[in-house]
Amino acid sequence: MHVILTGGAGYIGTHTAVVLAERGHEITVIDDFSNSSPVALQRTAEIIGREVRVIEADLADREAARAAFSGLDADAVIHFAGLKAVGESVAEPTRYYRVNIDSTINVLDQMRERGINRLVFSSSATVYGNPEKLPIDESHRVGVGVTNPYGWTKAMIEQIIRDAQKIHPELAAVLLRYFNPVGAHPSGLIGEDPSGIPNNLMPFVAQVAVGKREQLSVFGDSYPTVDGTGVRDYIHVMDLAAGHVAALENSKPGVAAYNLGSGTGSSVLEVVAAFEAASGRKIDYRIVPARAGDVAEMVADPHKANTELGWRTELTLADACRDSWNWQSANPNGYAEQGE
Ligand code: UDP
């Protein structure tokens, strides 16, 4: 298939591009590089062994989206493009709604206009809000108790895709609800490169390990969990990438939602210990008050993806820490030039 990857220069897009290429699919990336680097695509091309076609465009702009899609004879879109920082979404809600929702609407319109009938969307476990029961399966209610605009954009976009599919009945749409993506390609050429101070745990830990940051703040130690710190379902980005390809290849007309997670929870302190073991570095940390909006525990029930997509995670938290360390230690400044 010829697959368009919107936001394909980002963390999950680049890793998915590698797996798609390995499976023999043709890829075109559309990205505006507002939160990603062209270097990431050069590295991706290095791994794949050929150039990656890229179109620079802001998909939230209707005319730019039309121009980007024109002339692309594509079979499918994986829609990664979007803003993703929870804290920033609280500070700039209208920007988050505009960018994430407008870009999705424009992608849906272009797909319908051009008869592109397969869509995979980057959703998030955050659409489940505060879990009613654990592990969480796909029948869990969505949109209730979502605590930030970023999460709301994901829940709203799921609904927009469901409604759009009704008037585009050939459309096979898959909503992938990611749990916590971590790790990097084993080559160390591509990985997560957050701008500024990382919001997420693993990149922060990696930056402490490499000496870029002094100390990790552990957000709360009195949750009802194994050691009082928050528990999440960490999924290796290569497993996540394979999940996109499985979703694409198994998609059928209609809308289907799948959790992409491992089914195993790890606490913050367990992640710290695993990273110390993988890196051989001490991770200094201190306990600080819990972060607003955080839940105690989020763990996927990945059974539906396991059975319907024939996909399951193969890599462990230890593998993710090894690969994250490999990437971070080889690229202490991410894709930026040294000292930039
Ligand atoms: N966390 C932490 N310190 C940090 C970043 C995150 O203790 O600097 C904790 C956070 O409270 C949560 C877990 O690590 O329990 C995962 O957080 P992350 O932001 O990576 O993902 P999300 O909150 O979206 O699950």
Coordinates of N, CA and C in Angstrom, one line a residue, residues 4 28 30-31 55-59 62-72 110 114:
I4 N 0.2 7.5 3.5 CA 0.6 8.8 3.9 C 0.7 8.9 5.4
T28 N 4.7 8.2 2.2 CA 4.9 9.6 2.0 C 4.6 10.3 3.3
I30 N 3.8 13.7 5.4 CA 3.4 15.1 5.4 C 3.6 15.7 6.8
D31 N 4.4 16.7 6.9 CA 4.8 17.3 8.2 C 5.1 18.7 8.1
I55 N 6.5 15.9 2.2 CA 5.8 17.1 1.7 C 5.7 18.0 3.0
E56 N 6.2 19.2 2.9 CA 6.1 20.1 4.1 C 4.8 20.9 4.0
A57 N 3.9 20.7 4.9 CA 2.6 21.4 4.9 C 2.0 21.4 6.3
D58 N 1.2 22.4 6.5 CA 0.4 22.6 7.8 C -1.0 22.1 7.4
L59 N -1.3 20.9 7.9 CA -2.6 20.3 7.5 C -3.8 21.0 8.2
R62 N -6.6 24.5 5.3 CA -7.4 23.7 4.4 C -6.8 23.7 3.0
E63 N -6.3 24.8 2.5 CA -5.7 24.9 1.2 C -4.4 24.1 1.1
A64 N -3.6 24.3 2.2 CA -2.3 23.6 2.3 C -2.6 22.1 2.3
A65 N -3.6 21.6 3.0 CA -3.9 20.2 3.0 C -4.3 19.7 1.6
R66 N -5.1 20.5 0.9 CA -5.5 20.1 -0.4 C -4.3 20.0 -1.3
A67 N -3.4 21.0 -1.3 CA -2.2 21.0 -2.1 C -1.3 19.8 -1.8
A68 N -1.2 19.5 -0.5 CA -0.3 18.4 -0.1 C -0.9 17.0 -0.6
F69 N -2.2 16.9 -0.5 CA -2.7 15.6 -1.0 C -2.9 15.5 -2.5
S70 N -2.8 16.6 -3.2 CA -3.1 16.5 -4.6 C -1.9 15.8 -5.3
G71 N -2.3 14.9 -6.2 CA -1.3 14.1 -6.9 C -0.7 12.9 -6.2
L72 N -1.2 12.7 -4.9 CA -0.7 11.6 -4.2 C -1.7 10.5 -4.4
Q110 N -10.1 15.4 2.6 CA -9.2 15.0 1.5 C -9.3 13.5 1.2
R114 N -10.7 12.1 -2.4 CA -9.8 11.4 -3.2 C -10.0 9.9 -3.2

